[in-house]
Short mmCIF file of C-alpha atoms in Angstrom, two decimals:
data_model
loop_
_atom_site.label_atom_id
_atom_site.label_comp_id
_atom_site.label_asym_id
_atom_site.label_seq_id
_atom_site.Cartn_x
_atom_site.Cartn_y
_atom_site.Cartn_z
CA MET L 1 54.06 121.99 182.96
CA ALA L 2 52.65 124.33 180.36
CA THR L 3 49.54 126.13 181.49
CA MET L 4 46.60 127.88 179.92
CA PRO L 5 44.82 130.92 181.42
CA ILE L 6 41.40 130.51 182.91
CA ASP L 7 40.67 134.16 183.78
CA SER L 8 38.82 135.29 180.64
CA VAL L 9 38.17 138.81 181.88
CA HIS L 10 41.81 139.75 182.29
CA ALA L 11 43.16 137.68 179.39
CA PRO L 12 40.66 137.35 176.52
CA GLN L 13 43.36 136.23 174.10
CA HIS L 14 44.09 133.26 176.34
CA LYS L 15 40.40 132.38 176.42
CA ARG L 16 40.48 132.16 172.66
CA CYS L 17 43.48 129.85 172.91
CA VAL L 18 41.67 127.57 175.36
CA VAL L 19 38.54 127.43 173.25
CA SER L 20 40.54 126.71 170.09
CA CYS L 21 42.45 123.81 171.66
CA LEU L 22 39.35 122.27 173.20
CA ALA L 23 37.41 122.65 169.94
CA LEU L 24 40.22 120.94 168.04
CA ALA L 25 40.25 118.08 170.53
CA LEU L 26 36.48 117.62 170.32
CA MET L 27 36.52 117.76 166.53
CA LEU L 28 39.20 115.09 166.26
CA SER L 29 37.68 112.83 168.89
CA GLY L 30 34.21 112.75 167.30
CA CYS L 31 31.39 110.91 169.01
CA ALA L 32 32.11 107.15 169.06
CA SER L 33 30.04 104.49 170.82
CA THR L 34 31.61 101.70 172.86
CA SER L 35 28.86 99.28 171.81
CA PRO L 36 30.28 96.33 169.82
CA GLU L 37 26.85 95.37 168.48
CA PRO L 38 27.50 96.64 164.91
CA LEU L 39 30.75 94.64 164.82
CA PHE L 40 28.93 91.50 165.96
CA HIS L 41 26.32 92.00 163.23
CA ASP L 42 29.15 92.18 160.67
CA VAL L 43 30.56 88.89 161.95
CA ALA L 44 27.09 87.29 161.98
CA TYR L 45 26.57 88.34 158.36
CA THR L 46 29.93 86.86 157.32
CA VAL L 47 29.19 83.56 159.06
CA GLU L 48 25.70 83.24 157.61
CA LYS L 49 26.88 84.12 154.12
CA ARG L 50 29.64 81.50 154.20
CA SER L 51 28.01 78.66 156.15
CA GLY L 52 24.27 79.34 156.23
CA ASN L 53 24.26 79.26 160.06
CA ARG L 54 23.28 81.99 162.49
CA ILE L 55 25.07 83.01 165.65
CA ALA L 56 23.93 84.77 168.84
CA TRP L 57 25.82 86.57 171.58
CA GLN L 58 24.46 85.27 174.87
CA ALA L 59 25.96 87.94 177.11
CA GLY L 60 24.49 90.84 179.06
CA PRO L 61 22.45 93.24 176.93
CA TYR L 62 23.09 91.16 173.78
CA THR L 63 21.27 88.02 174.92
CA ASP L 64 18.97 86.65 172.23
CA PRO L 65 15.90 85.05 173.88
CA ALA L 66 15.08 83.19 170.66
CA ALA L 67 18.41 81.34 170.72
CA ASP L 68 17.46 79.17 173.71
CA ALA L 69 14.20 78.20 172.01
CA VAL L 70 16.10 77.23 168.85
CA ILE L 71 18.53 75.11 170.86
CA ARG L 72 15.72 73.31 172.71
CA GLY L 73 13.91 72.68 169.45
CA LEU L 74 16.98 71.19 167.76
CA LEU L 75 17.84 68.96 170.74
CA SER L 76 14.27 67.68 171.05
CA LYS L 77 14.63 65.85 167.70
CA PRO L 78 17.31 63.43 166.49
CA LEU L 79 20.35 65.56 165.71
CA THR L 80 21.67 65.89 162.20
CA ALA L 81 25.14 67.18 161.43
CA ARG L 82 23.73 70.55 160.38
CA ALA L 83 21.60 70.81 163.53
CA ALA L 84 24.61 69.95 165.71
CA VAL L 85 26.65 72.70 164.07
CA GLN L 86 23.84 75.20 164.64
CA VAL L 87 23.57 74.27 168.34
CA ALA L 88 27.34 74.70 168.73
CA LEU L 89 27.32 78.15 167.12
CA LEU L 90 24.55 79.29 169.45
CA ASN L 91 25.74 77.60 172.64
CA ASN L 92 29.50 76.96 172.63
CA ARG L 93 30.81 78.87 175.65
CA GLU L 94 34.38 79.33 174.41
CA LEU L 95 32.97 80.81 171.24
CA GLN L 96 30.81 83.16 173.28
CA ALA L 97 33.92 84.32 175.13
CA ASN L 98 35.59 85.24 171.83
CA TYR L 99 32.89 87.77 171.03
CA ALA L 100 34.24 89.96 173.81
CA GLU L 101 37.24 90.63 171.53
CA LEU L 102 34.90 92.77 169.44
CA GLY L 103 34.00 94.88 172.46
CA ILE L 104 37.66 95.25 173.39
CA ALA L 105 38.55 96.39 169.86
CA GLN L 106 35.66 98.87 169.79
CA ALA L 107 36.67 100.27 173.19
CA ALA L 108 40.24 100.66 171.92
CA LEU L 109 38.95 102.74 169.01
CA VAL L 110 36.97 105.00 171.32
CA GLN L 111 40.03 105.39 173.54
CA ALA L 112 42.22 106.21 170.54
CA LYS L 113 39.79 108.98 169.53
CA THR L 114 39.60 110.40 173.04
CA PRO L 115 41.90 113.39 173.65
CA PRO L 116 43.91 113.53 176.85
CA ASN L 117 42.25 115.29 179.73
CA PRO L 118 43.40 118.85 180.38
CA VAL L 119 45.13 119.34 183.71
CA LEU L 120 44.19 122.22 185.99
CA ASP L 121 46.86 123.36 188.38
CA GLY L 122 47.06 126.24 190.79
CA ALA L 123 48.95 127.75 193.67
CA ILE L 124 47.99 130.08 196.56
CA THR L 125 50.68 131.78 198.60
CA PHE L 126 50.47 134.16 201.54
CA PRO L 127 53.26 136.78 201.64
CA GLU L 128 54.54 137.98 205.04
CA ASP L 129 53.29 141.50 204.37
CA GLY L 130 49.73 140.20 203.93
CA GLY L 131 47.51 139.62 200.95
CA THR L 132 47.14 136.58 198.79
CA ASN L 133 48.98 135.63 195.62
CA LEU L 134 47.18 133.40 193.10
CA ALA L 135 48.42 131.37 190.10
CA PHE L 136 46.23 129.17 187.89
CA GLY L 137 46.81 127.27 184.70
CA LEU L 138 45.26 124.76 182.36
CA ALA L 139 47.52 122.22 180.65
CA MET L 140 46.91 120.02 177.62
CA ASN L 141 49.19 117.69 175.68
CA VAL L 142 48.69 119.17 172.22
CA ILE L 143 50.77 116.63 170.31
CA GLN L 144 48.58 113.78 171.56
CA VAL L 145 45.54 115.62 170.25
CA LEU L 146 47.18 116.02 166.85
CA TYR L 147 48.04 112.30 166.78
CA ILE L 148 44.40 111.28 167.31
CA PRO L 149 43.70 110.68 163.58
CA LEU L 150 46.77 108.41 163.29
CA LYS L 151 45.86 106.46 166.43
CA ALA L 152 42.27 106.13 165.26
CA ARG L 153 43.38 104.65 161.93
CA VAL L 154 45.45 102.04 163.78
CA ALA L 155 42.48 101.15 166.01
CA GLU L 156 40.12 100.97 163.01
CA SER L 157 42.45 98.52 161.32
CA GLN L 158 42.61 96.46 164.52
CA ILE L 159 38.80 96.32 164.53
CA GLU L 160 38.85 94.77 161.06
CA GLU L 161 41.41 92.24 162.29
CA ALA L 162 39.21 91.38 165.27
CA LYS L 163 36.15 90.81 163.09
CA LEU L 164 38.06 88.51 160.75
CA LYS L 165 39.59 86.54 163.62
CA VAL L 166 36.25 86.07 165.38
CA ALA L 167 34.53 84.98 162.16
CA SER L 168 37.35 82.52 161.54
CA GLU L 169 36.94 81.09 165.04
CA VAL L 170 33.19 80.69 164.54
CA LEU L 171 33.65 78.74 161.32
CA GLY L 172 36.41 76.72 162.98
CA VAL L 173 34.01 75.64 165.72
CA ALA L 174 31.48 74.69 163.03
CA THR L 175 34.09 72.50 161.30
CA ARG L 176 35.23 70.79 164.51
CA THR L 177 31.62 70.11 165.49
CA HIS L 178 30.81 68.55 162.13
CA LEU L 179 33.91 66.33 162.32
CA ALA L 180 33.05 65.27 165.88
CA PHE L 181 29.50 64.41 164.79
CA ILE L 182 30.87 62.17 162.02
CA ASP L 183 33.16 60.42 164.53
CA TYR L 184 30.19 59.78 166.82
CA GLN L 185 27.99 58.40 164.04
CA ALA L 186 30.80 56.16 162.79
CA SER L 187 31.41 54.84 166.31
CA GLN L 188 27.73 53.96 166.69
CA GLN L 189 27.65 52.17 163.36
CA THR L 190 30.82 50.29 164.25
CA ILE L 191 29.25 49.15 167.53
CA GLU L 192 26.25 47.83 165.61
CA LEU L 193 28.49 45.80 163.30
CA LEU L 194 30.69 44.48 166.11
CA THR L 195 27.57 43.35 167.95
CA GLN L 196 26.70 41.29 164.87
CA VAL L 197 30.26 39.91 164.88
CA ILE L 198 29.82 38.76 168.48
CA GLU L 199 26.51 37.14 167.67
CA SER L 200 28.07 35.31 164.73
CA THR L 201 31.11 34.25 166.75
CA ARG L 202 28.94 33.13 169.64
CA ALA L 203 27.00 30.92 167.24
CA SER L 204 30.30 29.49 166.05
CA VAL L 205 31.35 28.74 169.64
CA THR L 206 28.01 27.07 170.35
CA ALA L 207 28.39 24.87 167.27
CA ALA L 208 31.98 24.03 168.18
CA LYS L 209 30.90 23.09 171.69
CA ALA L 210 28.17 20.76 170.38
CA LEU L 211 30.58 19.12 167.97
CA ARG L 212 33.19 18.81 170.68
CA GLU L 213 30.75 17.10 173.00
CA ALA L 214 29.80 14.73 170.18
CA GLY L 215 33.48 14.05 169.55
CA ASN L 216 33.37 15.45 166.01
CA THR L 217 35.90 18.24 166.48
CA THR L 218 39.15 18.78 168.32
CA ALA L 219 39.81 20.75 171.48
CA LEU L 220 41.99 23.10 169.39
CA GLU L 221 39.07 23.98 167.11
CA PHE L 222 36.82 24.67 170.08
CA GLU L 223 39.40 26.85 171.83
CA SER L 224 40.08 28.71 168.59
CA GLN L 225 36.41 29.67 168.26
CA SER L 226 36.28 30.69 171.93
CA ALA L 227 39.35 32.91 171.47
CA GLN L 228 37.68 34.67 168.53
CA LEU L 229 34.64 35.39 170.69
CA THR L 230 36.85 36.83 173.45
CA GLU L 231 38.68 39.02 170.92
CA ALA L 232 35.39 40.26 169.46
CA LYS L 233 34.11 41.19 172.94
CA LEU L 234 37.28 43.17 173.66
CA GLU L 235 36.96 44.92 170.30
CA LEU L 236 33.36 45.86 171.09
CA ALA L 237 34.33 47.21 174.52
CA ALA L 238 37.02 49.39 172.91
CA ALA L 239 34.52 50.65 170.33
CA GLU L 240 32.02 51.53 173.05
CA THR L 241 34.73 53.49 174.89
CA ARG L 242 35.57 55.40 171.70
CA SER L 243 31.88 56.14 171.21
CA VAL L 244 31.55 57.58 174.73
CA GLU L 245 34.64 59.74 174.15
CA ALA L 246 33.29 60.93 170.77
CA ARG L 247 29.94 61.83 172.34
CA GLU L 248 31.60 63.81 175.12
CA ARG L 249 33.78 65.71 172.63
CA LEU L 250 30.60 66.60 170.83
CA ASN L 251 28.84 67.62 174.07
CA LEU L 252 31.75 69.94 174.82
CA LEU L 253 31.55 71.59 171.41
CA LEU L 254 27.76 71.91 171.71
CA GLY L 255 28.11 73.48 175.17
CA LEU L 256 25.65 71.01 176.70
CA HIS L 257 25.23 69.79 180.26
CA GLY L 258 22.69 68.01 182.43
CA ALA L 259 19.52 66.84 180.72
CA GLN L 260 20.65 68.47 177.45
CA THR L 261 23.21 65.70 176.95
CA ARG L 262 20.45 63.11 176.39
CA TRP L 263 20.13 64.03 172.71
CA THR L 264 19.85 61.32 170.09
CA ALA L 265 21.23 61.04 166.57
CA PRO L 266 20.99 58.63 163.65
CA GLY L 267 23.48 55.82 164.18
CA ARG L 268 24.53 55.48 160.58
CA LEU L 269 26.50 57.61 158.15
CA PRO L 270 24.88 58.36 154.80
CA ASP L 271 26.37 56.92 151.62
CA PRO L 272 28.38 59.30 149.41
CA PRO L 273 26.11 61.42 147.19
CA GLY L 274 25.90 60.81 143.48
CA ARG L 275 27.82 64.00 142.68
CA ASP L 276 30.59 65.53 144.71
CA ILE L 277 31.26 69.17 145.46
CA ASN L 278 33.18 71.32 142.97
CA LEU L 279 36.92 70.67 143.22
CA GLN L 280 37.97 73.04 140.43
CA GLN L 281 40.49 75.81 141.22
CA ALA L 282 40.60 74.75 144.86
CA GLU L 283 43.85 76.59 145.62
CA ARG L 284 42.65 79.90 144.22
CA ARG L 285 39.28 79.63 145.97
CA ALA L 286 40.91 78.70 149.29
CA ILE L 287 43.31 81.66 149.11
CA LYS L 288 40.53 84.07 148.20
CA ALA L 289 38.20 82.87 150.98
CA ASN L 290 40.62 82.34 153.85
CA LEU L 291 39.77 84.57 156.82
CA GLU L 292 43.07 83.96 158.61
CA LEU L 293 44.94 85.18 155.54
CA ALA L 294 42.66 88.22 155.32
CA SER L 295 43.35 88.91 159.00
CA ALA L 296 47.10 88.65 158.38
CA ARG L 297 46.73 91.05 155.45
CA GLN L 298 44.86 93.48 157.68
CA GLY L 299 47.58 93.04 160.29
CA LEU L 300 50.11 94.31 157.77
CA ILE L 301 47.95 97.39 157.26
CA THR L 302 47.81 97.90 161.03
CA LEU L 303 51.59 97.64 161.33
CA ALA L 304 52.08 100.13 158.48
CA ARG L 305 49.83 102.62 160.24
CA LYS L 306 51.69 102.06 163.50
CA TYR L 307 54.93 102.72 161.67
CA ARG L 308 53.62 106.05 160.37
CA LEU L 309 52.65 106.93 163.92
CA GLU L 310 56.16 106.06 165.15
CA LYS L 311 57.69 108.26 162.44
CA ALA L 312 55.51 111.18 163.40
CA ASN L 313 56.23 110.63 167.08
CA ALA L 314 59.97 110.61 166.40
CA ILE L 315 59.77 114.12 164.86
CA VAL L 316 57.88 115.69 167.74
CA PRO L 317 57.83 113.28 170.74
CA ASP L 318 55.93 115.56 173.07
CA LEU L 319 54.44 119.04 172.88
CA GLU L 320 52.48 120.82 175.56
CA ALA L 321 51.13 124.32 175.01
CA GLY L 322 48.97 126.74 176.93
CA GLY L 323 49.24 129.77 179.10
CA GLU L 324 49.20 130.98 182.66
CA TRP L 325 47.58 133.70 184.74
CA GLU L 326 49.04 135.00 187.93
CA ARG L 327 48.22 137.71 190.49
CA ASP L 328 51.21 138.75 192.58
CA ASP L 329 51.04 141.68 195.02
CA GLY L 330 47.91 142.89 193.33
CA GLU L 331 49.50 142.87 189.88
CA LYS L 332 47.98 140.59 187.27
CA GLU L 333 49.85 139.10 184.38
CA GLY L 334 49.43 136.23 181.95
CA GLY L 335 50.82 134.85 178.75
CA PRO L 336 51.28 131.80 176.58
CA ILE L 337 53.74 129.10 177.45
CA PHE L 338 54.83 125.84 175.77
CA GLU L 339 57.02 122.88 176.44
CA VAL L 340 58.50 120.67 173.70
CA GLN L 341 60.70 117.61 173.93
CA LEU L 342 63.72 117.97 171.64
CA PRO L 343 64.64 114.76 169.77
CA ILE L 344 68.39 115.14 170.31
CA PHE L 345 69.40 111.79 171.81
CA ASP L 346 66.36 109.62 171.21
CA ARG L 347 65.25 110.22 167.65
CA GLY L 348 63.07 107.11 167.56
CA ARG L 349 65.52 105.14 165.42
CA ALA L 350 65.21 102.00 167.53
CA ARG L 351 61.42 102.18 167.62
CA LYS L 352 61.21 102.68 163.86
CA ALA L 353 63.65 99.82 163.26
CA ALA L 354 61.60 97.53 165.50
CA ALA L 355 58.42 98.56 163.67
CA GLN L 356 60.05 97.80 160.33
CA MET L 357 61.13 94.36 161.56
CA GLU L 358 57.57 93.67 162.72
CA ILE L 359 56.34 94.48 159.23
CA ILE L 360 58.94 92.20 157.65
CA ARG L 361 58.05 89.37 160.04
CA ALA L 362 54.34 89.81 159.40
CA ARG L 363 54.92 89.86 155.63
CA ASP L 364 56.89 86.60 155.75
CA ASN L 365 54.30 84.98 158.01
CA TYR L 366 51.62 86.06 155.54
CA THR L 367 53.50 84.41 152.69
CA ALA L 368 54.07 81.25 154.72
CA LEU L 369 50.37 81.08 155.58
CA ALA L 370 49.44 81.40 151.91
CA VAL L 371 51.78 78.49 151.10
CA ARG L 372 50.16 76.40 153.86
CA ILE L 373 46.68 77.18 152.56
CA ARG L 374 47.61 76.14 149.04
CA SER L 375 49.13 72.92 150.36
CA ALA L 376 46.05 72.23 152.47
CA ALA L 377 43.83 72.78 149.43
CA ARG L 378 45.80 70.29 147.34
CA LEU L 379 45.77 67.77 150.16
CA ALA L 380 42.03 68.27 150.71
CA VAL L 381 41.30 67.59 147.03
CA ALA L 382 43.46 64.45 147.00
CA SER L 383 41.98 63.19 150.28
CA LEU L 384 38.43 63.76 149.09
CA GLN L 385 39.05 61.99 145.79
CA ASN L 386 40.83 59.03 147.40
CA SER L 387 38.34 58.61 150.23
CA ARG L 388 35.41 58.79 147.83
CA ALA L 389 37.06 56.16 145.62
CA ALA L 390 37.61 53.92 148.65
CA ALA L 391 34.04 54.27 149.91
CA THR L 392 32.66 53.65 146.43
CA TYR L 393 34.87 50.60 145.98
CA TYR L 394 33.65 49.09 149.24
CA ARG L 395 30.01 49.81 148.41
CA GLU L 396 30.10 48.62 144.80
CA THR L 397 32.69 45.83 144.97
CA VAL L 398 33.69 44.58 148.42
CA ILE L 399 30.23 44.53 150.05
CA PRO L 400 28.49 42.80 147.09
CA GLN L 401 31.39 40.36 146.84
CA SER L 402 31.08 39.38 150.51
CA ALA L 403 27.31 38.97 150.05
CA ARG L 404 27.83 36.66 147.06
CA LEU L 405 30.36 34.67 149.03
CA LEU L 406 27.86 34.21 151.85
CA ASP L 407 25.14 33.13 149.38
CA GLU L 408 27.40 30.56 147.74
CA THR L 409 28.54 29.23 151.09
CA LEU L 410 24.93 28.91 152.20
CA LYS L 411 24.08 26.92 149.05
CA GLU L 412 26.96 24.53 149.65
CA TYR L 413 26.02 24.25 153.32
CA ASN L 414 22.47 23.31 152.36
CA ALA L 415 23.94 20.75 149.97
CA MET L 416 26.02 19.45 152.88
CA GLN L 417 29.23 20.37 151.01
CA ARG L 418 30.27 22.95 153.66
CA GLY L 419 30.21 22.82 157.42
CA VAL L 420 28.59 25.23 159.85
CA PHE L 421 31.93 26.89 160.58
CA ASN L 422 32.34 27.81 156.91
CA LEU L 423 28.90 29.43 156.92
CA ILE L 424 29.58 31.39 160.10
CA GLN L 425 32.97 32.56 158.83
CA ALA L 426 31.40 33.78 155.57
CA LYS L 427 28.87 35.75 157.58
CA GLU L 428 31.59 37.25 159.76
CA ARG L 429 33.60 38.18 156.66
CA GLN L 430 30.58 40.06 155.36
CA ILE L 431 30.21 41.94 158.64
CA ARG L 432 33.91 42.82 158.69
CA ALA L 433 33.62 44.19 155.16
CA GLY L 434 30.77 46.37 156.41
CA GLU L 435 32.95 47.56 159.29
CA ARG L 436 35.69 48.64 156.88
CA TYR L 437 33.07 50.35 154.73
CA VAL L 438 32.02 52.41 157.76
CA GLU L 439 35.65 53.44 158.23
CA ALA L 440 35.87 54.43 154.56
CA LEU L 441 32.59 56.35 154.83
CA ALA L 442 33.82 58.28 157.87
CA ASN L 443 37.04 59.15 156.04
CA TYR L 444 35.06 60.40 153.05
CA TRP L 445 32.69 62.62 155.04
CA LYS L 446 35.51 64.07 157.13
CA ALA L 447 37.50 64.83 153.97
CA ARG L 448 34.41 66.51 152.55
CA VAL L 449 34.00 68.64 155.70
CA ARG L 450 37.66 69.66 155.63
CA PHE L 451 37.43 70.67 151.99
CA ALA L 452 34.24 72.66 152.65
CA ALA L 453 35.96 74.41 155.57
CA LEU L 454 38.74 75.58 153.26
CA MET L 455 36.22 76.90 150.78
CA GLN L 456 34.41 78.73 153.60
CA GLY L 457 37.65 80.41 154.64
CA VAL L 458 39.16 78.46 157.54
CA MET L 459 42.00 76.01 157.86
CA PRO L 460 40.67 72.58 158.89
CA PRO L 461 42.10 70.84 161.98
CA GLU L 462 45.59 69.43 161.55
CA GLY L 463 45.92 65.86 160.37
CA GLY L 464 43.86 65.85 157.18
CA ALA L 465 41.71 62.94 156.18
CA ALA L 466 42.50 59.53 157.63
CA PRO L 467 44.09 57.05 155.23
CA ALA L 468 41.72 54.83 153.31
CA PRO L 469 41.35 51.39 154.94
CA ARG L 470 43.25 48.40 153.56
CA GLY L 471 44.46 50.19 150.43
CA ALA L 472 40.97 50.25 148.93
CA ALA L 473 41.45 53.63 147.26
CA GLN L 474 44.60 52.47 145.49
CA VAL L 475 42.87 49.30 144.27
CA ALA L 476 39.83 51.28 143.08
CA ASN L 477 41.92 53.87 141.27
CA ALA L 478 43.86 51.09 139.57
CA GLY L 479 40.62 49.62 138.27
CA GLY L 480 40.95 46.39 140.29
CA HIS L 481 37.83 44.44 141.34
#
C-alpha cells in the first residue's frame, strides 16, 4: 500500500504532499447535509401546485403536529371526495414510507461527495543488536478523490429521480382515493334504490297474495311475484357486501383505524356539471405533465453520467499515492511512493458495453412509456365523452320517460283500466332506471378523475372507465330518444 509521511520535521516536502491531498479531498467533498427536508419541501410544492393538496411527513423530526388536527377536523364532518383525498395524503402509511426514499437519495449524495478515509499504517521492529526500528505511512486512494465530482453528479441526478417518483406516488394515491370514494358513494346510492325495489316488490307480493286468497289470480302469478322479491333481496345483499368492501378499500387508503373508521359521507353522487373540463390537446398536455416520464428522462441522464464515470474508471482503475518515513538503525529516510493499476487485461470494455445497453434499454422504455401515455390520454377523452353522454341521456331521457310511464299507468289504474301489478311494475321500472343512472354517473365521475390524473402528471389505474350501461352512450350519440 502506498504511504504518506507523517514526520513533518524530517520530511517537510512530504507534509506539503499530505496537506495538498487532504485539502483537495475536502474541497471536492464540500459540506453536504444528510437532511432530506429540502427534498420533501420540493415534493410538497409539486403536489400542491398540481393538485391543490398538502402533504406532511409524519416521521421522527419531521412530524407535523398540525396534520393530526386537520385529519380530525375533516373526519368530524361528512367526507367529500376532496376531503377524503386530503386525509389520505396526510395519513396514508404506505405513502409515508415512500418519503424515506428522499432521505436515502440525499444520504447517497453525501456519501458520493465523501472522500475515502486515509489509512494509517506502521511497523515497529526490534533488531537483535538492540534499538528500535520504526516505519509509518499514510495512505489515500487518490483516484477515488478525483472521481468525487463524477459520482456526485450521478447522485444529484438520482435525487431528481427520487423526487419525481415520490411526487408521482403521492398523486397516484390521491387518484386511487378519489376513485374509491366514488365507488363507495355509488354503492350507497345503489343500496337506497334496491331498498325501494324491495319495497315495491313486497307490495306486489302482498297484492298477489290477497288476490290469490280471493281466487282472482293463479298460483303461478303469486309464485312469480315471490320469486322477484327473493331475487331483489339477494341483489340488495350483494350490493351491501360491495359497499362494505368499497368502504374498507377507502379506509385503507385513508390510513384509518379504530374510531376513525366511523366517518360519514353523502350517499349520492352529484349530477354531471354543466360544463366539462378542457379536453383540448390532451395528448400533448399529458406528455408534458407526466411525472413518470420525467423520471424516466432523468434516469437517462443518470445512466449517461454513470457511463462517463465508467469510461474514466476504465482509463485509470485505481491510483494510490503518498509517501513513507522510516527509521532503521538510527538512519532516517523517506520519500514518495505510488501504486497504480494498469488496465492491461481488464480495460472496462464489458462494463462500458453493459452501461451502453442500459442506456439503450432505458431509452426504449422511455419511448414505450410515452406511447402508453398518449394512448391513455386518447382513451381518457373518449371515456369521459361517452360516459358523460350516457349519464346525460339517462338524466334527460330515460328517467323522465320512466316517470311519465308511471304517471300514465297511475291514471289508467285510477280509471280501473290497469291492475295493481301494472302500477307496481311501472314503479319498479322507474327505480331500475334510477339504478342504471347511478351506474352511468359513477362511470362519468371515475372517467373524469382518470382524465384529471393524466393532466396532473400520473397514469391512472389500469382498466380505464367502465363501459356505459345498456348502450346508453351509443344511443345518445346517435341522437336516439
